[in-house]
Amino acid sequence: MHPFMTIFRRAAAVTLIILAVSAQCLSAQKSKTVFTAQDFAHVIHEISEVMVHDVVGPTSAGRYYAYCTIAAYEIIARSDSADFKELSGILNDFPSIPRITSIEKFNPGFAACYCTARMGMEMLPSGYMLDTLKQELVKRAEKKLGREVTQSSVDYAESVVKAVVQYASKDHYREIFGYVKYTPIDEPGKWKPTPPAYMQALDPYWNRIRPFVMTDAAQFKPVPCAPYSEDTASSFYKQAKETYETGVSLTDEQKFIANYWDDNPFAVQQVGHIDYGLKKISPGGHWMSITGIVCSVKNFTMQHTVQAHALVALAIADGFISCWDEKYRSNRIRPESFINEHIDRNWLPLIQTPPFPEYTSGHSVASNAAATILTRLFGDHVPFTDNTQLEFGSTERSFKTFNDAAAEASISRLYGGIHFRDAIENGATQGKQIAQWVLEKFGM
């Protein structure tokens, strides 16, 4: 055979091998991207829908989001340990979960979505409502990935779910509901139930919950609030007067902002002698939605989308533990109660006062914690449009930065008439500090 023909045939053979390998690589890459950032955001949205249905409060919502997303994060970390740290060295008491044994028969994107849905089923009171979502995920995986990869991914995801549910069972959540019923302190300046429903205090023992990343509930104890005083020259009275005067002279824009960021799962509407629950998303749920929106628009990889949701959820969850620790330490009266007693008996806040003490502002803590995480992940100047409230009858709202959104969410509590300024400002600082701690623990 002519030497040229021999060389030609060898070159052709090499070309065919390269093409075959390339095709396999493209096929493998395609299988990894069957489930995207949009899919994970959709799973979180469906979990939020169940929370709204169950009227889950801000503290419990933060806890649920954290457990659901750390399970997904651990799947990503155990399949891509080079870029993502496993949680056993970061979260308090978190167990070491075995690595995946057969990575070629495993799809991390599907497993993360499936695992998150299953965690919601296990953790939420009405978790059964997520069964349809779970089945849809499996059907799609079987169609796109094949039954072998799907089943292998399901098996590993179920092992992670089992481990994380067991981890959650030891965080003292069940125990705190067996404590003595909380009785409001009958002293001047202390919190008392407010209209229209006069609900009992929400989660007064939440500081007993095991933190995820913080060393303890008081690690980021804020500076003390302004001392209670009925003296018109005192700092406290001036803040009360500010809340009152702001409330009686609100612009249309301020009213919109207050309602946009209300995020009160316990809001009720009175019709005659009957109270109807309005069923709104929680502050944490609002920021989890924003996280999903931005990850989807920016086409984040599945791995980084899961990471973003987990970090935001952890900062929010620990933020509420820290915030509630302070709320029931300072036990400060709400503006509505003080203003009615000492300034204007007929004054009402624009939005309903939630059923727990005033200092610090939970929304300020959660919003600034989430914004700090998102700013680190995406950058300082990332404009985005939040459409979270569309399904709750409001509109889209655009922001130039995450910090702008957090600042607006924080000041909305003054416009709404449910907080004093120091609770807002010191709550914002508290949230930022907690988020920085979370980022440091993750080496970011």
Coordinates of C-alpha atoms in Angstrom, one line a residue:
M1 CA 0.0 0.0 0.0
H2 CA 1.2 3.5 -0.8
P3 CA 2.6 5.3 2.3
F4 CA 0.3 8.2 1.6
M5 CA -2.8 5.9 1.8
T6 CA -1.5 4.4 5.1
I7 CA -1.1 7.9 6.6
F8 CA -4.5 8.9 5.2
R9 CA -6.3 5.9 6.8
R10 CA -4.6 6.4 10.1
A11 CA -5.6 10.1 10.1
A12 CA -9.2 9.1 9.2
A13 CA -9.2 6.6 12.1
V14 CA -8.0 9.1 14.5
T15 CA -10.6 11.6 13.3
L16 CA -13.4 9.1 13.8
I17 CA -12.1 8.4 17.3
I18 CA -12.0 12.1 18.1
L19 CA -15.5 12.6 16.7
A20 CA -16.8 9.6 18.8
V21 CA -15.2 10.9 21.9
S22 CA -16.5 14.4 21.2
A23 CA -20.0 13.1 20.7
Q24 CA -19.8 11.2 24.0
C25 CA -18.6 14.3 25.8
L26 CA -21.4 16.4 24.3
S27 CA -23.9 13.8 25.3
A28 CA -22.5 13.7 28.8
Q29 CA -22.5 17.5 29.0
K30 CA -26.1 17.6 27.7
S31 CA -27.2 15.0 30.3
K32 CA -25.7 17.2 33.0
T33 CA -27.6 20.2 31.9
V34 CA -31.0 18.6 31.6
F35 CA -31.9 20.2 34.9
T36 CA -31.1 23.9 35.1
A37 CA -31.2 26.9 37.4
Q38 CA -34.8 27.5 36.4
D39 CA -35.7 24.0 37.5
F40 CA -34.2 24.4 40.9
A41 CA -35.8 27.8 41.3
H42 CA -39.2 26.2 40.4
V43 CA -38.8 23.5 43.1
I44 CA -38.1 26.3 45.7
H45 CA -41.2 28.2 44.4
E46 CA -43.3 25.1 44.9
I47 CA -42.0 24.7 48.4
S48 CA -42.8 28.3 49.1
E49 CA -46.4 27.7 47.8
V50 CA -46.8 25.0 50.4
M51 CA -45.5 27.3 53.1
V52 CA -48.0 30.0 52.1
H53 CA -50.8 27.4 52.2
D54 CA -49.7 26.3 55.7
V55 CA -49.3 29.9 57.0
V56 CA -45.7 29.2 58.0
G57 CA -44.2 32.0 60.0
P58 CA -40.9 33.7 59.2
T59 CA -38.8 31.7 61.7
S60 CA -40.0 28.3 60.7
A61 CA -39.8 29.3 57.0
G62 CA -36.2 30.1 57.4
R63 CA -35.6 26.8 59.0
Y64 CA -37.4 24.8 56.3
Y65 CA -35.5 26.6 53.5
A66 CA -32.2 25.9 55.1
Y67 CA -32.8 22.2 55.5
C68 CA -34.2 21.8 52.0
T69 CA -31.3 23.6 50.4
I70 CA -28.4 22.2 52.4
A71 CA -29.5 18.7 51.4
A72 CA -29.2 19.8 47.7
Y73 CA -25.9 21.5 48.4
E74 CA -24.5 18.4 49.9
I75 CA -25.4 16.5 46.8
I76 CA -23.5 19.0 44.7
A77 CA -20.5 19.1 47.1
R78 CA -20.3 15.3 47.2
S79 CA -20.2 15.2 43.4
D80 CA -17.9 18.2 42.9
S81 CA -15.7 18.4 45.9
A82 CA -13.1 20.4 44.1
D83 CA -15.3 23.6 44.0
F84 CA -17.7 23.0 46.9
K85 CA -16.8 22.3 50.5
E86 CA -18.8 19.5 52.2
L87 CA -21.0 20.7 55.1
S88 CA -19.6 18.5 57.8
G89 CA -16.8 20.9 58.4
I90 CA -19.0 24.0 58.3
L91 CA -22.4 23.4 59.9
N92 CA -22.8 22.7 63.6
D93 CA -23.0 18.9 64.2
F94 CA -23.6 18.1 60.6
P95 CA -22.7 14.5 59.8
S96 CA -20.3 13.3 57.1
I97 CA -22.2 11.9 54.2
P98 CA -20.6 9.3 52.0
R99 CA -19.5 10.3 48.5
I100 CA -21.3 9.0 45.4
T101 CA -19.8 5.6 44.4
S102 CA -20.7 5.7 40.7
I103 CA -20.5 9.3 39.3
E104 CA -21.0 8.2 35.7
K105 CA -24.5 6.8 36.6
F106 CA -25.5 9.9 38.5
N107 CA -27.0 13.3 37.5
P108 CA -26.4 16.0 40.2
G109 CA -28.9 18.4 38.7
F110 CA -31.7 16.0 38.9
A111 CA -30.6 14.7 42.2
A112 CA -30.5 18.2 43.7
C113 CA -34.0 19.0 42.5
Y114 CA -35.4 15.7 43.6
C115 CA -33.7 15.9 47.0
T116 CA -35.1 19.4 47.6
A117 CA -38.6 18.3 46.8
R118 CA -38.3 15.3 49.0
M119 CA -37.0 17.4 51.9
G120 CA -40.0 19.6 51.5
M121 CA -42.2 16.6 51.7
E122 CA -40.5 15.4 54.9
M123 CA -40.3 18.8 56.6
L124 CA -43.5 20.7 55.8
P125 CA -46.8 20.1 57.5
S126 CA -48.5 19.8 54.1
G127 CA -45.4 18.3 52.4
Y128 CA -47.7 15.7 50.6
M129 CA -48.6 18.5 48.2
L130 CA -45.2 18.2 46.7
D131 CA -45.7 14.6 45.6
T132 CA -46.8 15.6 42.1
L133 CA -43.7 17.7 41.7
K134 CA -41.5 14.8 42.7
Q135 CA -43.2 12.5 40.2
E136 CA -42.9 15.0 37.4
L137 CA -39.1 15.3 38.1
V138 CA -38.7 11.5 38.0
K139 CA -40.7 11.2 34.7
R140 CA -38.6 13.9 33.1
A141 CA -35.4 12.3 34.3
E142 CA -36.3 8.9 33.0
K143 CA -37.1 10.4 29.6
K144 CA -33.9 12.4 29.4
L145 CA -31.4 10.4 31.4
G146 CA -32.7 6.9 31.3
R147 CA -34.0 4.7 34.1
E148 CA -30.6 3.5 35.3
V149 CA -29.2 7.0 35.9
T150 CA -32.5 8.2 37.3
Q151 CA -32.8 5.4 39.8
S152 CA -29.1 5.7 40.9
S153 CA -29.6 9.4 41.4
V154 CA -32.9 8.9 43.4
D155 CA -31.2 6.3 45.6
Y156 CA -28.4 8.6 46.5
A157 CA -30.7 11.6 47.0
E158 CA -32.9 9.5 49.3
S159 CA -29.8 8.6 51.4
V160 CA -29.0 12.4 51.8
V161 CA -32.7 13.1 52.6
K162 CA -32.6 10.5 55.4
A163 CA -29.3 11.9 56.8
V164 CA -30.5 15.6 56.8
V165 CA -33.9 14.8 58.2
Q166 CA -32.2 13.0 61.1
Y167 CA -29.9 16.0 61.5
A168 CA -32.9 18.3 61.6
S169 CA -34.6 16.1 64.3
K170 CA -31.9 17.1 66.8
D171 CA -32.1 20.9 66.5
H172 CA -34.6 21.2 69.4
Y173 CA -37.5 22.3 67.2
R174 CA -39.9 19.8 68.7
E175 CA -38.8 20.5 72.2
I176 CA -39.5 24.2 72.2
F177 CA -43.2 23.6 71.6
G178 CA -43.4 21.7 74.8
Y179 CA -42.2 24.6 76.9
V180 CA -44.5 26.6 79.2
K181 CA -46.9 28.8 77.3
Y182 CA -45.5 32.3 77.0
T183 CA -47.1 35.1 79.0
P184 CA -46.5 38.7 78.0
I185 CA -44.7 40.8 80.6
D186 CA -47.1 43.3 82.1
E187 CA -44.8 46.3 82.4
P188 CA -44.6 49.6 80.7
G189 CA -42.7 49.4 77.4
K190 CA -43.0 45.7 77.0
W191 CA -44.6 43.9 74.1
K192 CA -48.3 43.1 74.2
P193 CA -50.7 41.5 71.6
T194 CA -52.0 43.9 69.0
P195 CA -55.2 44.1 66.9
P196 CA -56.9 42.9 64.9
A197 CA -56.4 39.3 65.9
Y198 CA -54.5 39.8 69.2
M199 CA -52.4 36.7 68.4
Q200 CA -50.2 35.1 71.1
A201 CA -46.4 35.7 70.8
L202 CA -44.8 33.8 67.9
D203 CA -41.9 31.4 68.8
P204 CA -40.7 33.0 72.1
Y205 CA -38.2 30.1 72.5
W206 CA -36.7 30.2 69.0
N207 CA -33.3 31.1 70.4
R208 CA -33.1 27.5 71.7
I209 CA -33.0 26.2 68.1
R210 CA -29.5 25.0 67.1
P211 CA -27.9 27.5 64.8
F212 CA -26.6 26.3 61.5
V213 CA -23.4 28.3 61.2
M214 CA -23.4 30.7 64.2
T215 CA -21.7 29.5 67.4
D216 CA -24.9 30.4 69.4
A217 CA -28.0 32.6 69.2
A218 CA -26.3 35.6 70.9
Q219 CA -23.1 35.6 68.8
F220 CA -24.3 38.7 66.9
K221 CA -26.2 40.4 69.7
P222 CA -27.1 43.9 68.6
V223 CA -26.5 47.1 70.6
P224 CA -29.3 47.7 73.1
C225 CA -32.4 49.5 71.8
A226 CA -33.3 53.0 73.0
P227 CA -34.5 52.8 76.6
Y228 CA -38.3 53.0 77.0
S229 CA -39.4 56.5 78.1
E230 CA -42.6 58.5 78.0
D231 CA -40.5 61.7 78.2
T232 CA -41.1 63.7 75.0
A233 CA -37.4 64.6 74.9
S234 CA -36.2 61.0 75.0
S235 CA -34.7 59.1 72.1
F236 CA -37.4 56.5 72.3
Y237 CA -40.3 59.0 72.3
K238 CA -38.8 60.8 69.3
Q239 CA -38.6 57.6 67.4
A240 CA -42.2 56.8 68.2
K241 CA -43.1 60.3 67.1
E242 CA -41.2 59.7 63.8
T243 CA -43.1 56.5 63.2
Y244 CA -46.4 58.2 63.9
E245 CA -45.7 61.3 61.8
T246 CA -44.5 59.2 58.9
G247 CA -47.6 57.2 59.1
V248 CA -50.0 60.1 58.9
S249 CA -48.2 61.7 55.9
L250 CA -47.3 58.8 53.7
T251 CA -46.9 59.4 49.9
D252 CA -48.4 56.9 47.4
E253 CA -44.9 55.6 46.8
Q254 CA -44.2 54.9 50.5
K255 CA -47.6 53.2 50.8
F256 CA -46.7 51.0 47.8
I257 CA -43.3 50.1 49.3
A258 CA -44.8 49.2 52.7
N259 CA -47.3 46.9 51.1
Y260 CA -44.8 45.4 48.6
W261 CA -42.5 44.3 51.4
D262 CA -45.2 43.4 53.9
D263 CA -44.5 39.7 53.6
N264 CA -46.7 38.9 56.7
P265 CA -47.9 35.3 56.6
F266 CA -50.2 36.1 59.5
A267 CA -52.0 39.1 57.9
V268 CA -55.8 38.9 58.3
Q269 CA -58.7 40.8 56.9
Q270 CA -61.8 41.4 59.0
V271 CA -65.2 41.0 57.5
G272 CA -67.8 41.6 60.1
H273 CA -66.9 39.4 63.0
I274 CA -64.8 37.0 61.0
D275 CA -61.0 37.1 60.3
Y276 CA -59.8 35.8 57.0
G277 CA -56.1 34.9 56.5
L278 CA -54.6 36.7 53.5
K279 CA -51.8 34.1 53.0
K280 CA -48.7 36.0 52.1
I281 CA -45.2 34.9 51.5
S282 CA -42.6 35.3 54.3
P283 CA -39.6 37.7 54.2
G284 CA -37.3 34.7 53.8
G285 CA -39.5 33.3 51.0
H286 CA -39.4 36.7 49.2
W287 CA -35.6 36.6 49.2
M288 CA -35.4 33.0 48.2
S289 CA -37.6 34.0 45.2
I290 CA -35.3 36.8 44.3
T291 CA -32.3 34.4 44.5
G292 CA -34.1 32.1 42.0
I293 CA -35.0 34.9 39.7
V294 CA -31.4 36.2 39.5
C295 CA -29.9 32.7 39.1
S296 CA -32.3 32.0 36.3
V297 CA -31.8 35.3 34.5
K298 CA -28.0 35.1 34.8
N299 CA -28.0 31.5 33.6
F300 CA -26.1 30.3 36.7
T301 CA -25.0 26.7 36.5
M302 CA -27.1 24.2 38.5
Q303 CA -24.2 23.8 41.0
H304 CA -23.8 27.5 41.7
T305 CA -27.6 28.0 41.8
V306 CA -27.9 25.4 44.6
Q307 CA -25.0 27.1 46.3
A308 CA -26.6 30.5 46.1
H309 CA -29.9 29.2 47.5
A310 CA -28.2 27.4 50.3
L311 CA -26.0 30.3 51.4
V312 CA -29.0 32.7 51.4
A313 CA -31.1 30.2 53.3
L314 CA -28.5 29.6 55.9
A315 CA -28.0 33.4 56.5
I316 CA -31.7 33.9 56.8
A317 CA -32.2 31.0 59.1
D318 CA -29.5 32.0 61.5
G319 CA -30.6 35.6 61.1
F320 CA -34.0 34.8 62.5
I321 CA -32.5 32.8 65.4
S322 CA -30.3 35.8 66.2
C323 CA -33.1 38.3 65.7
W324 CA -35.6 36.3 67.9
D325 CA -33.0 36.0 70.6
E326 CA -32.9 39.8 70.8
K327 CA -36.7 40.2 70.4
Y328 CA -37.5 38.3 73.5
R329 CA -34.5 39.8 75.4
S330 CA -35.4 43.4 74.9
N331 CA -39.2 42.6 74.6
R332 CA -39.9 46.0 73.3
I333 CA -43.4 47.4 72.7
R334 CA -44.7 47.9 69.2
P335 CA -45.3 51.4 67.8
E336 CA -49.0 50.7 67.5
S337 CA -49.4 50.0 71.2
F338 CA -47.3 53.0 72.4
I339 CA -48.7 55.5 69.9
N340 CA -52.3 54.6 70.8
E341 CA -51.5 54.9 74.5
H342 CA -49.4 58.1 74.5
I343 CA -49.8 60.0 71.2
D344 CA -53.0 59.2 69.2
R345 CA -55.6 56.7 70.4
N346 CA -57.1 56.4 66.9
W347 CA -53.8 55.9 64.9
L348 CA -53.4 52.6 63.0
P349 CA -50.3 51.4 61.1
L350 CA -50.7 51.0 57.4
I351 CA -49.9 47.3 57.6
Q352 CA -50.7 44.9 60.4
T353 CA -48.4 44.5 63.3
P354 CA -47.0 41.0 63.4
P355 CA -47.3 39.0 66.7
F356 CA -43.9 39.3 68.3
P357 CA -41.7 42.0 70.0
E358 CA -40.4 44.9 68.0
Y359 CA -36.6 45.0 68.4
T360 CA -34.8 44.2 66.0
S361 CA -36.7 44.2 62.7
G362 CA -36.7 40.7 61.3
H363 CA -37.2 41.8 57.8
S364 CA -34.2 44.1 58.1
V365 CA -32.1 41.2 59.4
A366 CA -33.2 38.8 56.7
S367 CA -33.1 41.2 53.8
N368 CA -29.6 42.5 54.6
A369 CA -28.3 39.0 55.3
A370 CA -29.6 37.8 51.9
A371 CA -28.4 40.9 50.0
T372 CA -24.9 40.5 51.5
I373 CA -24.7 36.9 50.3
L374 CA -26.1 37.8 46.8
T375 CA -23.8 40.8 46.4
R376 CA -20.8 38.5 47.2
L377 CA -21.9 35.9 44.7
F378 CA -23.1 38.2 41.8
G379 CA -21.3 41.5 42.4
D380 CA -22.1 45.0 43.7
H381 CA -24.0 46.4 40.7
V382 CA -26.4 43.8 39.4
P383 CA -29.8 45.2 38.4
F384 CA -32.7 42.8 38.6
T385 CA -36.5 42.8 38.4
D386 CA -38.4 41.1 41.3
N387 CA -41.7 39.5 40.2
T388 CA -42.3 37.7 43.4
Q389 CA -45.5 39.6 44.3
L390 CA -47.2 39.1 40.9
E391 CA -49.1 36.1 42.1
F392 CA -50.1 38.0 45.3
G393 CA -51.8 40.7 43.3
S394 CA -49.0 43.3 43.1
T395 CA -46.5 44.2 40.4
E396 CA -42.9 43.7 39.4
R397 CA -40.3 46.0 40.9
S398 CA -36.8 46.7 39.6
F399 CA -33.7 47.5 41.6
K400 CA -30.2 48.5 40.7
T401 CA -28.5 46.5 43.4
F402 CA -29.3 43.9 46.0
N403 CA -28.4 46.3 48.7
D404 CA -30.9 48.8 47.3
A405 CA -33.6 46.2 47.6
A406 CA -32.6 45.4 51.2
A407 CA -32.6 49.0 52.2
E408 CA -36.1 49.5 50.7
A409 CA -37.3 46.4 52.5
S410 CA -35.9 47.7 55.8
I411 CA -37.4 51.2 55.6
S412 CA -40.7 49.7 54.5
R413 CA -41.2 48.8 58.2
L414 CA -41.1 52.5 59.1
Y415 CA -43.6 53.3 56.3
G416 CA -45.8 50.4 57.4
G417 CA -45.8 51.7 61.0
I418 CA -44.6 48.6 62.7
H419 CA -41.1 49.5 63.7
F420 CA -39.0 52.2 65.2
R421 CA -35.9 53.4 63.3
D422 CA -33.2 51.9 65.6
A423 CA -34.8 48.4 65.1
I424 CA -34.5 48.9 61.4
E425 CA -30.9 50.2 61.3
N426 CA -29.5 47.9 63.9
G427 CA -31.4 44.9 62.4
A428 CA -29.7 45.7 59.1
T429 CA -26.3 45.7 60.7
Q430 CA -27.1 42.4 62.5
G431 CA -28.1 40.7 59.2
K432 CA -24.9 41.9 57.4
Q433 CA -22.7 40.6 60.2
I434 CA -24.4 37.1 60.1
A435 CA -24.0 36.9 56.3
Q436 CA -20.4 37.8 56.5
W437 CA -19.9 35.0 59.1
V438 CA -21.6 32.5 56.8
L439 CA -19.4 33.6 53.9
E440 CA -16.3 33.3 56.0
K441 CA -17.2 29.8 57.1
F442 CA -17.6 28.8 53.4
G443 CA -14.2 30.4 52.6
M444 CA -15.7 33.1 50.6

